[in-house]
mmCIF file of C-alpha atoms in Angstrom:
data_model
loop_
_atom_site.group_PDB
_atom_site.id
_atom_site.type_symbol
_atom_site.label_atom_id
_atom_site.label_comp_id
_atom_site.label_asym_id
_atom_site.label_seq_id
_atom_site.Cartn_x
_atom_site.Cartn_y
_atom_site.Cartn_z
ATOM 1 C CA UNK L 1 120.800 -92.507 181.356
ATOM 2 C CA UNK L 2 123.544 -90.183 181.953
ATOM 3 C CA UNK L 3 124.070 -88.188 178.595
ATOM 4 C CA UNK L 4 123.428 -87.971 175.222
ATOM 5 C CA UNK L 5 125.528 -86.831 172.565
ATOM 6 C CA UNK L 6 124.138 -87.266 168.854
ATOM 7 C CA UNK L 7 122.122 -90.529 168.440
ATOM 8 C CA UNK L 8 124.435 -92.357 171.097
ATOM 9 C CA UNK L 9 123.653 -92.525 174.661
ATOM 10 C CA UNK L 10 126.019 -93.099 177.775
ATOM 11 C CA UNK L 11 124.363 -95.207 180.571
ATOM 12 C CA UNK L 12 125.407 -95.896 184.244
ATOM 13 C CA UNK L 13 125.398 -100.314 184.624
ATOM 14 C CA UNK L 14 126.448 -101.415 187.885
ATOM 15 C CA UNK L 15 129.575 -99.234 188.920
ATOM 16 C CA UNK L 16 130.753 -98.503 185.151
ATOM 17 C CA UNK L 17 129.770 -96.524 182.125
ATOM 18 C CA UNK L 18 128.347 -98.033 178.408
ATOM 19 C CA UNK L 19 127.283 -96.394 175.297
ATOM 20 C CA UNK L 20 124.162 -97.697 173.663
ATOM 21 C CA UNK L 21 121.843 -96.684 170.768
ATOM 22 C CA UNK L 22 118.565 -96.634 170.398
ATOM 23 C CA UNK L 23 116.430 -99.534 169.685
ATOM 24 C CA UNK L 24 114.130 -98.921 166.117
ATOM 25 C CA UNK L 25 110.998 -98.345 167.557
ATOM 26 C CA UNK L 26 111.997 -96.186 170.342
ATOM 27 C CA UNK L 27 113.251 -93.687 167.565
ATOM 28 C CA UNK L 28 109.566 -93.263 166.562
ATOM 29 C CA UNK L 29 108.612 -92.181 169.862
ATOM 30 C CA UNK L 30 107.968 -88.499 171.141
ATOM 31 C CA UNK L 31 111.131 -85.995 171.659
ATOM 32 C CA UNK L 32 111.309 -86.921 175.436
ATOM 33 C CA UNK L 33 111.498 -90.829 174.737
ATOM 34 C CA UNK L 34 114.822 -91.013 176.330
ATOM 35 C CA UNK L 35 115.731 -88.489 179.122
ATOM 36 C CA UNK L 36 118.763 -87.345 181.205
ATOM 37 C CA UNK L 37 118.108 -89.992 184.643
ATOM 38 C CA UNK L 38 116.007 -92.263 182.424
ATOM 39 C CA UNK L 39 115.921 -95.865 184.212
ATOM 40 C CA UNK L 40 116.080 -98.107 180.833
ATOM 41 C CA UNK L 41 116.545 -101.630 180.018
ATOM 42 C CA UNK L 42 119.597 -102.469 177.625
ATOM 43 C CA UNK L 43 120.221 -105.454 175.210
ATOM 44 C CA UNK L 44 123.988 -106.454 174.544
ATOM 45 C CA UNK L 45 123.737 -108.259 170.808
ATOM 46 C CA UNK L 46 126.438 -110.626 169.574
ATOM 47 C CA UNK L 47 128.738 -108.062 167.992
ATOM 48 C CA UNK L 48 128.804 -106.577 171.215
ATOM 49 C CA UNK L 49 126.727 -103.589 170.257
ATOM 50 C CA UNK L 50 124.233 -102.175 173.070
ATOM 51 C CA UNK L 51 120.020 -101.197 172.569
ATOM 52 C CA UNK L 52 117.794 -99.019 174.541
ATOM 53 C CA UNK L 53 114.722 -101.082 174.246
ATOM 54 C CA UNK L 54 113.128 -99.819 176.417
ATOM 55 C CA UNK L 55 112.228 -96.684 179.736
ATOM 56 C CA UNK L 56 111.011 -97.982 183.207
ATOM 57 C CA UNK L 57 108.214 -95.333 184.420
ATOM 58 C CA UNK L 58 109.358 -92.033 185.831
ATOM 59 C CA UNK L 59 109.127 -90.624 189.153
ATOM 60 C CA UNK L 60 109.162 -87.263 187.799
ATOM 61 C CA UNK L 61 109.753 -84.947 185.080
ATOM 62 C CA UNK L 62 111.413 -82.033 185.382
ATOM 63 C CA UNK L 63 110.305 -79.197 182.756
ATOM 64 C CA UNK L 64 110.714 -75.638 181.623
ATOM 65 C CA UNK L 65 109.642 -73.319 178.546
ATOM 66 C CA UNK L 66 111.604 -73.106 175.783
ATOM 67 C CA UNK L 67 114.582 -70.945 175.655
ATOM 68 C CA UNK L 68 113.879 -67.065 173.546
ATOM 69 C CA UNK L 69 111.011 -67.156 172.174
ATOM 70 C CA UNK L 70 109.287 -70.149 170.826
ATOM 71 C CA UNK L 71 106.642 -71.140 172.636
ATOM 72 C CA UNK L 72 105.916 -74.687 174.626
ATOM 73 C CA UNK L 73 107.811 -76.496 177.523
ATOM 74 C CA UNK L 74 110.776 -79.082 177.246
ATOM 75 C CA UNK L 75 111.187 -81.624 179.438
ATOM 76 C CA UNK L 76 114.825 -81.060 181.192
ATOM 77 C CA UNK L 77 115.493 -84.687 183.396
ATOM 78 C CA UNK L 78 113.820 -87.295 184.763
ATOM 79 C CA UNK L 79 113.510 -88.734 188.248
ATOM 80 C CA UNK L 80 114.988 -85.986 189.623
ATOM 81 C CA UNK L 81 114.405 -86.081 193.591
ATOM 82 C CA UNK L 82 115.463 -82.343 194.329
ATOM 83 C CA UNK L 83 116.738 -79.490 192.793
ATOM 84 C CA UNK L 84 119.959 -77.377 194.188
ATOM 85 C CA UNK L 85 119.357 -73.817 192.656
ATOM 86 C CA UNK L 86 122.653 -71.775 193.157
ATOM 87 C CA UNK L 87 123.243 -68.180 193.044
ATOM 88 C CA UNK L 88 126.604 -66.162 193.912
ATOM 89 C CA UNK L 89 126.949 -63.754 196.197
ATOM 90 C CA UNK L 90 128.668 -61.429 193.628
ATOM 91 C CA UNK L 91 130.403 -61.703 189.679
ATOM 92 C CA UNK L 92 127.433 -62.089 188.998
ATOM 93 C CA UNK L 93 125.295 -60.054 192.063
ATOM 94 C CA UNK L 94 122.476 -62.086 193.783
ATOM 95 C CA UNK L 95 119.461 -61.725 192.192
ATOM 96 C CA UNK L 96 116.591 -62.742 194.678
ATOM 97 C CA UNK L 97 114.105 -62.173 191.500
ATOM 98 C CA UNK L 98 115.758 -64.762 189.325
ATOM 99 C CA UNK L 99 116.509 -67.069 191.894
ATOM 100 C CA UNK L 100 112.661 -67.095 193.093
ATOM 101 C CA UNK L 101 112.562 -67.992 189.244
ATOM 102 C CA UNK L 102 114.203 -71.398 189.785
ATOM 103 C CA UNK L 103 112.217 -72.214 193.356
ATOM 104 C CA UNK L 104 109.251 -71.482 191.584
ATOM 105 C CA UNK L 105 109.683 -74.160 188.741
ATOM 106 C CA UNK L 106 111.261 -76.369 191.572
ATOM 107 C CA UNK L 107 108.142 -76.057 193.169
ATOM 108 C CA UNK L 108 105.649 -76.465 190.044
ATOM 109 C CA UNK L 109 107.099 -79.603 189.222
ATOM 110 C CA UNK L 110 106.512 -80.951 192.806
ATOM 111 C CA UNK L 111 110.393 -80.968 193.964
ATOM 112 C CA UNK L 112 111.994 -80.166 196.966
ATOM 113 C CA UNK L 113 114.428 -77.183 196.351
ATOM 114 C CA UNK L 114 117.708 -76.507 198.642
ATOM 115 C CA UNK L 115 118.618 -73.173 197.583
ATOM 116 C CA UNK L 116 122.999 -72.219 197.429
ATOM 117 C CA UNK L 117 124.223 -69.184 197.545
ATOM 118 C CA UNK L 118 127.905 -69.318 196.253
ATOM 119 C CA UNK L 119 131.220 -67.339 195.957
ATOM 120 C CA UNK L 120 130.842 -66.177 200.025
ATOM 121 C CA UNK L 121 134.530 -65.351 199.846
ATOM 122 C CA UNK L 122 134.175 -62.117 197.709
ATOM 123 C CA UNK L 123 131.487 -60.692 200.657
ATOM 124 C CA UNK L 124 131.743 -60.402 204.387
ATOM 125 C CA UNK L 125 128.167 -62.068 205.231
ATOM 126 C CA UNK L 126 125.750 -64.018 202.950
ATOM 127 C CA UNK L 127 123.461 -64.830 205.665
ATOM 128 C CA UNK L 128 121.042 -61.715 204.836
ATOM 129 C CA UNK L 129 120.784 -63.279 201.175
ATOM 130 C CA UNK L 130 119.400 -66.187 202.775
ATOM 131 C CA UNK L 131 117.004 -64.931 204.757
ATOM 132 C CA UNK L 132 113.487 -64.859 202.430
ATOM 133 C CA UNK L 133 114.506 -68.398 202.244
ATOM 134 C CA UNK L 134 115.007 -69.376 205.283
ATOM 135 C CA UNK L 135 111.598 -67.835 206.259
ATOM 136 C CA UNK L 136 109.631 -69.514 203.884
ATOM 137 C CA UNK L 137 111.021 -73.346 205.249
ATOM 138 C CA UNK L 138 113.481 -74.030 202.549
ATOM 139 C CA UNK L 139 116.762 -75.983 203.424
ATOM 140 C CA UNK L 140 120.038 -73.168 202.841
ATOM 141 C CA UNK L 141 123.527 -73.206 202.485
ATOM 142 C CA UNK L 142 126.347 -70.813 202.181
ATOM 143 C CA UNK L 143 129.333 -71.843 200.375
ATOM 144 C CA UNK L 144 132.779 -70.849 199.298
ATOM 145 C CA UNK L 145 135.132 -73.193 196.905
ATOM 146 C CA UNK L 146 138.484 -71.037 197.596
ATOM 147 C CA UNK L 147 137.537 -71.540 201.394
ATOM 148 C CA UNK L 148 136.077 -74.540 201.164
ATOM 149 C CA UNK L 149 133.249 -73.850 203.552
ATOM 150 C CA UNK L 150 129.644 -75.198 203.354
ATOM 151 C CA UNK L 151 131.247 -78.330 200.654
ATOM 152 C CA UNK L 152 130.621 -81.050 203.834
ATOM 153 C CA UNK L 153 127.201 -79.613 204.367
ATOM 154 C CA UNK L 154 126.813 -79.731 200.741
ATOM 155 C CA UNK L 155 128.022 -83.054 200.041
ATOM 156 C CA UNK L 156 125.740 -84.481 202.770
ATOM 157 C CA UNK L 157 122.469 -83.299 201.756
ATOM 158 C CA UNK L 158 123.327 -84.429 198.011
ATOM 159 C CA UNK L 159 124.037 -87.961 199.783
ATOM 160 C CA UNK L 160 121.960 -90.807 198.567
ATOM 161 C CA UNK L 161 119.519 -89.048 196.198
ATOM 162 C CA UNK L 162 118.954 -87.782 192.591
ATOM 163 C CA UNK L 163 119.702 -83.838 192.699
ATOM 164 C CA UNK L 164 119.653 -81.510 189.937
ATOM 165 C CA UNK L 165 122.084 -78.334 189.880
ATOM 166 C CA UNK L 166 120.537 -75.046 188.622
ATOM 167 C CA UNK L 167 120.796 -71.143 188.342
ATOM 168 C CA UNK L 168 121.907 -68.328 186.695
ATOM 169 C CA UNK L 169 125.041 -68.390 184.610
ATOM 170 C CA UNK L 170 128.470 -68.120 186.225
ATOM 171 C CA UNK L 171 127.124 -68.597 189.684
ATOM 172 C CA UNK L 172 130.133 -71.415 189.817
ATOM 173 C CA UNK L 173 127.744 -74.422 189.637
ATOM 174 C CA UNK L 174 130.689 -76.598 187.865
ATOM 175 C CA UNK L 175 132.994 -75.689 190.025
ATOM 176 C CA UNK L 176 131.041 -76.552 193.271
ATOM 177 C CA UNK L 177 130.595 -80.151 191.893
ATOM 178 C CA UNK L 178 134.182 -80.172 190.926
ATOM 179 C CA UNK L 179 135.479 -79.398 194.611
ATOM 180 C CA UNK L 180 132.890 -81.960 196.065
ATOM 181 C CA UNK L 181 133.671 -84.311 193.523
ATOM 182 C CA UNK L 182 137.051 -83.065 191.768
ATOM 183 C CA UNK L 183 137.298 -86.476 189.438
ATOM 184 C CA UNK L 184 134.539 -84.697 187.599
ATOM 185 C CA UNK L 185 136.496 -82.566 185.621
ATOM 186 C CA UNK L 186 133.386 -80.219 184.479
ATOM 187 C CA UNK L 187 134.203 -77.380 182.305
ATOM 188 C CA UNK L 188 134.280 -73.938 183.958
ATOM 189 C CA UNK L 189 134.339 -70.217 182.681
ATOM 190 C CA UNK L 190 134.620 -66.770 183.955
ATOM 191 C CA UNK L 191 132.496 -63.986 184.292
ATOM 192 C CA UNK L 192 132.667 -61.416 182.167
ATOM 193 C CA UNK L 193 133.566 -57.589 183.281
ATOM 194 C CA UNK L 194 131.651 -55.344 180.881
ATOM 195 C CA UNK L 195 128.136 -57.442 181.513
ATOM 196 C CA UNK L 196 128.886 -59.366 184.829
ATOM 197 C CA UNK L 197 127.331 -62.529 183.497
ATOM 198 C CA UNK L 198 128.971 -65.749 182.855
ATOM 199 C CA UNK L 199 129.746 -67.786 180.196
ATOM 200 C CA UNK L 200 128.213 -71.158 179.465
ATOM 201 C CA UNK L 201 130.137 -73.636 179.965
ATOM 202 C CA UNK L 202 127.506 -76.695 180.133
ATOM 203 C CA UNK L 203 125.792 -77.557 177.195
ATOM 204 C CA UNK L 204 122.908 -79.308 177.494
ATOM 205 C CA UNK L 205 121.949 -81.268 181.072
ATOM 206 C CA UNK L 206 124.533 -84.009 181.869
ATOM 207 C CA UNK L 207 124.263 -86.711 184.855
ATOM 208 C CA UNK L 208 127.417 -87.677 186.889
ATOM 209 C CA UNK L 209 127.398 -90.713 189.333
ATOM 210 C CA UNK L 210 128.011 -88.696 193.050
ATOM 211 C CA UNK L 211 129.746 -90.684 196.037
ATOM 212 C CA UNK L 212 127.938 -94.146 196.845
ATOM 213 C CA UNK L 213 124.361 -93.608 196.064
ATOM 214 C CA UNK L 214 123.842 -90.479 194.766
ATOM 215 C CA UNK L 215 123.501 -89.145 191.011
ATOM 216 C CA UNK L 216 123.963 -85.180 190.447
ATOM 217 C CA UNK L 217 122.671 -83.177 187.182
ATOM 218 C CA UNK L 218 124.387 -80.426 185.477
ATOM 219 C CA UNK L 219 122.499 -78.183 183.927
ATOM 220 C CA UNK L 220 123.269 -75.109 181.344
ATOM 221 C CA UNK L 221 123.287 -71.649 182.963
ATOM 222 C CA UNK L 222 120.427 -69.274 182.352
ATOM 223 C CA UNK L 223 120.047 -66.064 182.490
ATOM 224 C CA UNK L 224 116.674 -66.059 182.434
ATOM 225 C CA UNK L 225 113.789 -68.430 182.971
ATOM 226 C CA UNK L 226 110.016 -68.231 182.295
ATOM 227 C CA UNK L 227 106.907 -69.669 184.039
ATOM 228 C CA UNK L 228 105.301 -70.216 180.413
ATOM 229 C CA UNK L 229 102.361 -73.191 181.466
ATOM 230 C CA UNK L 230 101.858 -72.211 185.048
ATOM 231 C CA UNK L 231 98.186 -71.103 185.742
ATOM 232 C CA UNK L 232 97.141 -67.402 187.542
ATOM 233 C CA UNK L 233 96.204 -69.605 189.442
ATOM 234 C CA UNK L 234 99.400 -72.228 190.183
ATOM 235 C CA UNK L 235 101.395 -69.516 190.982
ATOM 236 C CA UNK L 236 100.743 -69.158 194.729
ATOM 237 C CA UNK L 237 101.271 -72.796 195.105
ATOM 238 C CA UNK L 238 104.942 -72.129 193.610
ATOM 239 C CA UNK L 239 105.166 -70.241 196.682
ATOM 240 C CA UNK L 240 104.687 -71.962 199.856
ATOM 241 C CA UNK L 241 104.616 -69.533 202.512
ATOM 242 C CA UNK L 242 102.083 -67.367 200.839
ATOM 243 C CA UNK L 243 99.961 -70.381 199.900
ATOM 244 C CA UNK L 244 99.881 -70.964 203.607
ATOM 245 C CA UNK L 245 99.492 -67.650 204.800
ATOM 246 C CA UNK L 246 97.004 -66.349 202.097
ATOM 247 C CA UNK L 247 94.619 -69.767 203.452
ATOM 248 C CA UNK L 248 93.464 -67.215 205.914
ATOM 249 C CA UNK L 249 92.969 -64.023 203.899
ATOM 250 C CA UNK L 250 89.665 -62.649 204.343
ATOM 251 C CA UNK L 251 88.723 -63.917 199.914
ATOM 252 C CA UNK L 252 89.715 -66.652 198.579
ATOM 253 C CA UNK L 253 90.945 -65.051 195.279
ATOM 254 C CA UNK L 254 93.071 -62.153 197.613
ATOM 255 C CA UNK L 255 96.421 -61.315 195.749
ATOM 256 C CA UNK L 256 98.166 -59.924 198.195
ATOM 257 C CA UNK L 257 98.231 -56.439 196.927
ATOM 258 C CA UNK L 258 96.337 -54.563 200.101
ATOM 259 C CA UNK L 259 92.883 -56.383 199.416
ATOM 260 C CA UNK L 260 90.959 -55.751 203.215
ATOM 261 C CA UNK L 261 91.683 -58.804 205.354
ATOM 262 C CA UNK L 262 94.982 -60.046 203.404
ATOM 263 C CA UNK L 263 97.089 -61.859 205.965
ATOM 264 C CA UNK L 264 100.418 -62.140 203.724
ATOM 265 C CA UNK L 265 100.483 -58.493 203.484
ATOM 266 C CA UNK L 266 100.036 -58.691 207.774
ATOM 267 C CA UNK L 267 102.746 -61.285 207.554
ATOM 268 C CA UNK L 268 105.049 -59.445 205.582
ATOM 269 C CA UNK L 269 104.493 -56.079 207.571
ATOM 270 C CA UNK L 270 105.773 -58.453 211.000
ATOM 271 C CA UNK L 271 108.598 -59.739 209.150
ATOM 272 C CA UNK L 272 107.351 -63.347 208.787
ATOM 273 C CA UNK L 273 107.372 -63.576 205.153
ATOM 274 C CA UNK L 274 110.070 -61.567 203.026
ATOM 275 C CA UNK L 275 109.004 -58.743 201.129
ATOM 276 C CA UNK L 276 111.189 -59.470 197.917
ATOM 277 C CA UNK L 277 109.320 -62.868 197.857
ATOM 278 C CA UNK L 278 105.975 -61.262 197.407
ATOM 279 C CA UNK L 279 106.987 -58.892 195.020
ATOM 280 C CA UNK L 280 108.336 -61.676 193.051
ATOM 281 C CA UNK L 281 104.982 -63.466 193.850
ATOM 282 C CA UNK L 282 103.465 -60.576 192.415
ATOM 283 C CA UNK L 283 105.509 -60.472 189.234
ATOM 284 C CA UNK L 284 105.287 -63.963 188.162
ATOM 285 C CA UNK L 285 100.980 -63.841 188.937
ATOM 286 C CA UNK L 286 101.289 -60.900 186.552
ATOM 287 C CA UNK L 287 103.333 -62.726 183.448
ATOM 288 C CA UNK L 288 101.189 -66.116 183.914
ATOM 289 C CA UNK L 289 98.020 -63.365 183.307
ATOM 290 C CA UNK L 290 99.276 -62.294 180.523
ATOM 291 C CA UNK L 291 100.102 -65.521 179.027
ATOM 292 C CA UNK L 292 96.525 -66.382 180.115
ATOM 293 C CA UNK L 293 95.082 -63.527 178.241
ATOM 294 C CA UNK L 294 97.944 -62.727 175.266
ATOM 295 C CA UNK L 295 95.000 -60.299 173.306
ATOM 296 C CA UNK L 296 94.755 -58.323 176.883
#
């Protein structure tokens, strides 16, 4: 399933588009009975009118907490294989906080993450961005529409599989799909002055068919994204070098905060794990405590 606007939902059927509804008793169902890269099976009636009837079983599900306040997850997409989160090298700055953010629910929900960092025209090097990432084992690229640089490398690890596009707002997600894929068309917007931010121009998640094989997910921007659900202690395993590193601390339980034998805080001190990734380590074990304990 590609989209869904209203009660009508667009679906991808050998090489073209339909719109179908939804068959009765899959309107009884839970909120996520249909989602964004939902495999379903269709029924084409008589008058020529298409059903849902039914959802083949996912792969994966691809989840986040509600936006503001309310409390709970939402399920985002479904059979998502990885997820591209993309940042910009300035208007608006890199934030390594926020982007850890996105790897973090990447890696909660068990999918690989290739992390983008976009805009590389308006600064002379993006590589140092890169870095914490590149340490911990994750797939980068560096990318620049007006240049056109990093789009091949891009396009070819997009090839073939199910990716999801994610970050903060006005990072220039949209237009990076446009220039790999300009038929697209996808809304874009600038970034504002006064705040540096940008302004939303995707609504709610949207799947596009990508080259031969491959299916690519637009997502809104964010400006912010919670770990609401994630365990104290699920939040090492959202990052991987630590979880491997902190295997050999000296207790079990070590948090990485100068506990006697702690190995990540060895590691970071040789330069073999970044230090903004443990302090946003240590940031997100602090919020998923205080979710664990809201009367502390």
């Amino acid at each position: 399933m590609l989209s869904k606007v209203g009660g009508r939902y667009r679906v991808f059927v050998g090489g073209d588009t339909v719109v179908a509804s939804l068959r009765g008793r899959l309107k009884q169902a839970s909120r996520d009975r249909i989602l964004v890269g939902d495999s379903v099976t269709l029924d084409v009636h008589e008058d020529g009118s298409i059903t849902i009837e039914g959802v083949e079983p996912r792969t994966s599900i691809l989840k986040r907490r509600n936006p503001g306040k309310s409390v709970g997850v939402r399920a985002v997409a479904a059979n998502i294989e990885q997820i591209v989160v993309v940042g910009a090298a300035r208007r608006p700055e890199w934030h390594p906080h926020l982007i850890d953010r996105f790897v973090a629910v990447a890696e909660a929900n068990q999918l690989t993450a290739v992390i983008v960092i976009n805009k590389c025209d308006l600064v002379e090097d993006c590589n140092e961005s890169l870095q914490p990432y590149q340490l911990a084992g994750y797939s980068v690229l560096a990318t620049s529409v007006p240049r056109r640089s990093g789009l091949e490398t891009l396009r070819a690890q997009l090839a073939g599989r199910i990716s999801l596009f994610t970050g903060p707002t006005g990072v220039g997600k949209s237009s990076l799909l446009n220039a790999l894929q300009p038929g697209l068309r996808l809304r874009t917007g600038e970034v504002s002055e006064r705040a540096q931010v940008g302004r939303h121009t995707t609504v709610a998640a949207e799947m596009y068919p990508f080259g031969n094989a491959g299916f690519v997910v637009d997502t809104p921007g964010l400006r912010d994204v919670g770990l609401w659900g994630l365990e104290p202690q699920e939040v090492e395993a959202a990052f991987p070098e630590i979880r491997r590193t902190g295997s050999e601390c000296r207790f079990h339980d070590c948090r990485h905060r100068g506990e006697p034998g702690c190995v990540v805080a060895q590691a970071v001190e040789r330069g073999r794990i970044a230090p903004s990734r443990l302090e946003s380590f240590h940031a997100l074990l602090d919020e998923a405590i205080r979710a664990a304990r809201p009367w502390a």
